[in-house]
Short mmCIF file of C-alpha atoms (C1' of nucleotides) in Angstrom, two decimals:
data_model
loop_
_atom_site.label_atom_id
_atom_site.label_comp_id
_atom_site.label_asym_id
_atom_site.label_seq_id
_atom_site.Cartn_x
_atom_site.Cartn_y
_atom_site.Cartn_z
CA UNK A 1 0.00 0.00 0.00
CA UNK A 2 1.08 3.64 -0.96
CA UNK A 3 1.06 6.09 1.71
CA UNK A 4 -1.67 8.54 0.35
CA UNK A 5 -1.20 11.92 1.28
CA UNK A 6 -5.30 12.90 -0.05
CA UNK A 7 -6.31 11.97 3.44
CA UNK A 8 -6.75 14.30 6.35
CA UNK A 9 -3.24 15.02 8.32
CA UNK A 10 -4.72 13.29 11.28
CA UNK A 11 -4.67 9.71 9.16
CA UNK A 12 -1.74 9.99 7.43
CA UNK A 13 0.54 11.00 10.63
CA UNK A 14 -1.38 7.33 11.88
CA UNK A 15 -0.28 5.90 8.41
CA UNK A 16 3.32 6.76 8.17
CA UNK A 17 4.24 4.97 11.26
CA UNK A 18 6.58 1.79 10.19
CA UNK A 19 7.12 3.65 7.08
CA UNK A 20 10.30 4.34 5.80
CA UNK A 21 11.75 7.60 4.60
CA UNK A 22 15.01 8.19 3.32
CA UNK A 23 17.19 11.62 1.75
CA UNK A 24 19.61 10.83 -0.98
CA UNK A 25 19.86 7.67 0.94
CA UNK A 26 20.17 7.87 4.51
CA UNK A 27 17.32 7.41 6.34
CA UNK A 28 14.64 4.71 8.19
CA UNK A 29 11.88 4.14 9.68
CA UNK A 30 9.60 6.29 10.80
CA UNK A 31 8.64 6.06 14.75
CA UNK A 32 7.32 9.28 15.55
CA UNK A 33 4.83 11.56 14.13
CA UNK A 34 2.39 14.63 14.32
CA UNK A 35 -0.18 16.13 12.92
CA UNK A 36 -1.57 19.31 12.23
CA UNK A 37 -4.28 21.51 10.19
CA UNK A 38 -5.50 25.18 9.56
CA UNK A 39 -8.06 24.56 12.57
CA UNK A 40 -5.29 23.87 15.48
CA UNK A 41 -3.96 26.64 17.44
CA UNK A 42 -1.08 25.04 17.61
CA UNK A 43 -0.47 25.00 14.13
CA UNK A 44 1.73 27.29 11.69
CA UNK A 45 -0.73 27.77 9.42
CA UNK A 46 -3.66 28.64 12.08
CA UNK A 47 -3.08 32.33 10.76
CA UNK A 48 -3.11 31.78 7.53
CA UNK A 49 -0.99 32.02 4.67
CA UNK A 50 2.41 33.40 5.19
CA UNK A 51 6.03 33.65 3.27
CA UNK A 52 7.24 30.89 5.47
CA UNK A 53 4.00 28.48 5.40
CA UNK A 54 2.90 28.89 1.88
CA UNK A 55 4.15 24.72 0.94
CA UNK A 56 1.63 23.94 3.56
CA UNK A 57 -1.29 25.40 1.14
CA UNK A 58 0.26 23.50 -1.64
CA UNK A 59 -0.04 20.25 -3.00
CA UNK A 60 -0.40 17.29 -0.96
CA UNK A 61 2.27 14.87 -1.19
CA UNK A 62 5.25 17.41 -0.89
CA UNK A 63 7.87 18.80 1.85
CA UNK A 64 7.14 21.83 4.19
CA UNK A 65 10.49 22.13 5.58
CA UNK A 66 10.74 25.69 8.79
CA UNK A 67 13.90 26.62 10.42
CA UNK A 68 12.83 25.60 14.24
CA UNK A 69 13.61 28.62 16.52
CA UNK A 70 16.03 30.01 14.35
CA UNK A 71 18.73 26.88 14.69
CA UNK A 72 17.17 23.70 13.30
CA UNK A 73 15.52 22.37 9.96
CA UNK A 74 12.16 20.69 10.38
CA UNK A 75 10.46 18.08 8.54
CA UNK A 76 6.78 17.85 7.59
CA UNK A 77 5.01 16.08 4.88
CA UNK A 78 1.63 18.21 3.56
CA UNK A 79 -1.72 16.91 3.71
CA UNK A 80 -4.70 16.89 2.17
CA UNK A 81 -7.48 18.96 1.76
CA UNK A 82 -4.94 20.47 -0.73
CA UNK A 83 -4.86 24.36 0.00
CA UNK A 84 -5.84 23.84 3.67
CA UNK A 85 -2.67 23.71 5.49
CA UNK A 86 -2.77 20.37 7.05
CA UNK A 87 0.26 17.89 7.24
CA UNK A 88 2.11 15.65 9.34
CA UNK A 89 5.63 16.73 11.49
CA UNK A 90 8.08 13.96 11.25
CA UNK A 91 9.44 13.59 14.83
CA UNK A 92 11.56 10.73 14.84
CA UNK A 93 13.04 7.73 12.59
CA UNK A 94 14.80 4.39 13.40
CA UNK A 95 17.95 4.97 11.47
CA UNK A 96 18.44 1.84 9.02
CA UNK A 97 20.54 3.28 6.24
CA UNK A 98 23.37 5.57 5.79
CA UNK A 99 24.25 5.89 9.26
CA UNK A 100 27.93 7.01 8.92
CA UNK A 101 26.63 10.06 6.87
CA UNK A 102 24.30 10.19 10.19
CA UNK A 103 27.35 10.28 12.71
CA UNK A 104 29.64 12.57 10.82
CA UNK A 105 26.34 15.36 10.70
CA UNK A 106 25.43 14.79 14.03
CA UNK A 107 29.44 14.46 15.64
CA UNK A 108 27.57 11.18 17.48
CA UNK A 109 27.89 7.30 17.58
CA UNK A 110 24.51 6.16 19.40
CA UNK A 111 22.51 5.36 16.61
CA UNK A 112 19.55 6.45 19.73
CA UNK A 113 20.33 10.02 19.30
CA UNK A 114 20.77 10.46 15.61
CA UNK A 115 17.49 11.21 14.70
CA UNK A 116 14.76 10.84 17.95
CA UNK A 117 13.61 14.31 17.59
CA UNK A 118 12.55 16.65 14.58
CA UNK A 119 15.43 18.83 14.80
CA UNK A 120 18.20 15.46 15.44
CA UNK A 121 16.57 14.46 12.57
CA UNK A 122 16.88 17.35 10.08
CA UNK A 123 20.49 17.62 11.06
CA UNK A 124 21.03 13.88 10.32
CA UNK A 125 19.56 13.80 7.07
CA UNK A 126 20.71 17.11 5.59
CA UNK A 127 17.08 18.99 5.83
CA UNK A 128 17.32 22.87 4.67
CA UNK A 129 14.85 25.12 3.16
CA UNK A 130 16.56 23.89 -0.16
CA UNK A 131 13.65 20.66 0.19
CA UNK A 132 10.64 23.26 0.95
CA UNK A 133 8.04 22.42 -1.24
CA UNK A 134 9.63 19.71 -2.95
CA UNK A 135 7.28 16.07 -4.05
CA UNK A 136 7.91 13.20 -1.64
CA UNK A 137 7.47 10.61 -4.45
CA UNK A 138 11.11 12.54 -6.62
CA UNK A 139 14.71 12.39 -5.74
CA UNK A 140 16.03 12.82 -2.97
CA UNK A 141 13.44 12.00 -1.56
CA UNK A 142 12.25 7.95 -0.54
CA UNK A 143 9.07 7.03 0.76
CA UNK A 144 8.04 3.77 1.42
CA UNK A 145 5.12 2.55 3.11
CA UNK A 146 4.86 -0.92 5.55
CA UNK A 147 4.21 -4.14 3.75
CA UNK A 148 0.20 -4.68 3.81
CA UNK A 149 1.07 -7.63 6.07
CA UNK A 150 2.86 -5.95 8.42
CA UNK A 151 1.74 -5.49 12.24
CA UNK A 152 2.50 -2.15 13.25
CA UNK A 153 1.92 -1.37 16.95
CA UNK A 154 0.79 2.25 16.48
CA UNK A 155 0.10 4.55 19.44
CA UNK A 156 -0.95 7.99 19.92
CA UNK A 157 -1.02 10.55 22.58
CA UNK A 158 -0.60 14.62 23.23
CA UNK A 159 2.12 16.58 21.05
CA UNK A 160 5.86 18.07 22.71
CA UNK A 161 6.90 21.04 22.99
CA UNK A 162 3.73 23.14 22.24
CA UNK A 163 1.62 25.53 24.15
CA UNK A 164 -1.68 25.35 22.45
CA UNK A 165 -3.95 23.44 22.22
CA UNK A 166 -2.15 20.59 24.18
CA UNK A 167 -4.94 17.95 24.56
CA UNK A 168 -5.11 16.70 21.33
CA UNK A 169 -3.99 13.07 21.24
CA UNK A 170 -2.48 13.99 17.54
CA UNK A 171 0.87 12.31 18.46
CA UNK A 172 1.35 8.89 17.09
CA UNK A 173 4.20 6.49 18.17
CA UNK A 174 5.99 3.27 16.84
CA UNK A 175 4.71 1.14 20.46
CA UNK A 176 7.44 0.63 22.57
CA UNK A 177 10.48 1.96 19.98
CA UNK A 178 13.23 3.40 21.80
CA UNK A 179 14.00 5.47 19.06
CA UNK A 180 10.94 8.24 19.75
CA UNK A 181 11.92 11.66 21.36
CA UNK A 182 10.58 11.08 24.51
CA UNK A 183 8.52 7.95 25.42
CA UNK A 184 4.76 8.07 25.82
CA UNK A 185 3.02 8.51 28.79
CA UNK A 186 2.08 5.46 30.87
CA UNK A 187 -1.80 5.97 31.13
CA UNK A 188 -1.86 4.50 34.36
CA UNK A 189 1.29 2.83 35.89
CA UNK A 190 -0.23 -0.23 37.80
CA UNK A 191 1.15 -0.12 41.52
CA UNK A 192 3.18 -3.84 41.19
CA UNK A 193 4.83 -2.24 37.95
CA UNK A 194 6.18 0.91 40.12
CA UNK A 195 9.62 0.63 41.80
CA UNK A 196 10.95 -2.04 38.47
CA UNK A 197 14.05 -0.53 36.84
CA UNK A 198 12.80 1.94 33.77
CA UNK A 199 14.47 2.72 30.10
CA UNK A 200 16.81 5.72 30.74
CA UNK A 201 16.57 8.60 28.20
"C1'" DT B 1 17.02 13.32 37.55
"C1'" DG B 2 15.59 17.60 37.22
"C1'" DT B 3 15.81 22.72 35.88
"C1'" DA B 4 18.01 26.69 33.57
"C1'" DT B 5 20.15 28.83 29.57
"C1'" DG B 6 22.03 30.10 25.06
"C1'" DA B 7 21.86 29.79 20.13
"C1'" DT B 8 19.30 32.82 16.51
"C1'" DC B 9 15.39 33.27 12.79
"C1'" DG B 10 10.51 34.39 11.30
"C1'" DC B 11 6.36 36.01 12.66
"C1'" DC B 12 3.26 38.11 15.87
"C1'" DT B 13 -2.47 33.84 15.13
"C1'" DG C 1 9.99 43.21 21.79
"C1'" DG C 2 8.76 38.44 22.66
"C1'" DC C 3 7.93 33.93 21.74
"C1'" DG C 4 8.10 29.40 19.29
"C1'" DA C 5 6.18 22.20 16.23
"C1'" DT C 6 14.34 22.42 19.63
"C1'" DC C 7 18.62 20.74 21.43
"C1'" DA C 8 23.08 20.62 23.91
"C1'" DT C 9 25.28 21.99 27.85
"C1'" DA C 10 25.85 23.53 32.64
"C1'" DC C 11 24.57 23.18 36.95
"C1'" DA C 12 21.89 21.63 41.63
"C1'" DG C 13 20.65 18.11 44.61
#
DNA sequence: TGTATGATCGCCT
DNA sequence: GGCGATCATACAG
């Protein structure tokens, strides 16, 4: 199955988990998403159409790529309703391929911390504004959706590092990958499992 | 293990 | 002028 990008932010963010994404390359698979859309606060393009945003009123299918408080290159993937600014932050990948071109970006061995965060991730895989706008189905881009029998454990959850509009479970997770940013909430930690040694960060 | 801070750009919703 | 869809580093305890 093809990853179809004419669906609402919300399902493709869901979709893309287990997919793989690569640049000229290097790349993996995707463990951590987000979405977003024109009707969340949160969002860049909640005010509408701007120098910065306009790839997010473009075509679906295609790179929105924003410089991240002035110092890193993020990565999002634009949705459909085409013209509506929706589309899908990728947070985190499991790094599979090219990870010496990885190491040298990053000046870092653990494979971990090469790309388990949006801006890790930029860095790894050579994201600048030079990608904004461009199709996700053309060089250098790779996009490659989970085999149709594939079991992906897919979990979702509230965003990072936002202000707004913070109760929308629109974060979606590979289950249990310790290659997310930061691990999902427990819902409810059941009292025998407190006190057993946890994953460090 | 947690909290604070600097880097530094685009937009002010 | 101030604040972000962030991250690395410096500290405190």
């Amino acid at each position: 199955m093809r990853i179809d990008f004419s669906s609402p932010s919300l399902e493709v963010a869901r979709q893309l988990i287990g997919a793989s994404l690569f640049v000229d390359g290097v790349g993996g698979t995707i463990v951590e998403t987000e979405a977003y859309d024109q009707s969340d606060p949160a969002s860049h393009t909640y005010a509408g159409h701007t120098a910065r945003n306009a790839a997010m009123f473009g075509p679906p299918g295609r790179a929105y790529v924003y410089r991240s408080y002035g110092i890193h290159w993020c990565l999002n993937f634009v949705c459909e309703p085409a013209g509506h600014g929706a589309g899908v932050l990728i947070r985190a990948l499991e790094p599979t391929a090219g990870l010496d071109r990885m190491r040298a970006r990053r000046g870092l061995d653990a494979a971990r911390l090469l790309c388990s965060g949006p801006g890790r991730l930029g860095q790894a895989l050579a994201i600048t504004h030079a990608l904004n706008g461009l199709r996700l189905d053309r060089k250098p881009f790779r996009v490659v959706a989970p085999r149709d029998d594939a079991e992906v454990a897919v979990q979702s959850g509230v965003r990072i590092g936002i202000s707004k509009s913070r109760e929308l479970p629109w974060r979606f997770v590979l289950a249990g990958s310790p290659f997310v940013s930061r691990p999902m909430p427990a819902a409810v930690a059941p009292a025998a499992d407190r006190g057993a040694p946890r994953a460090r960060r």
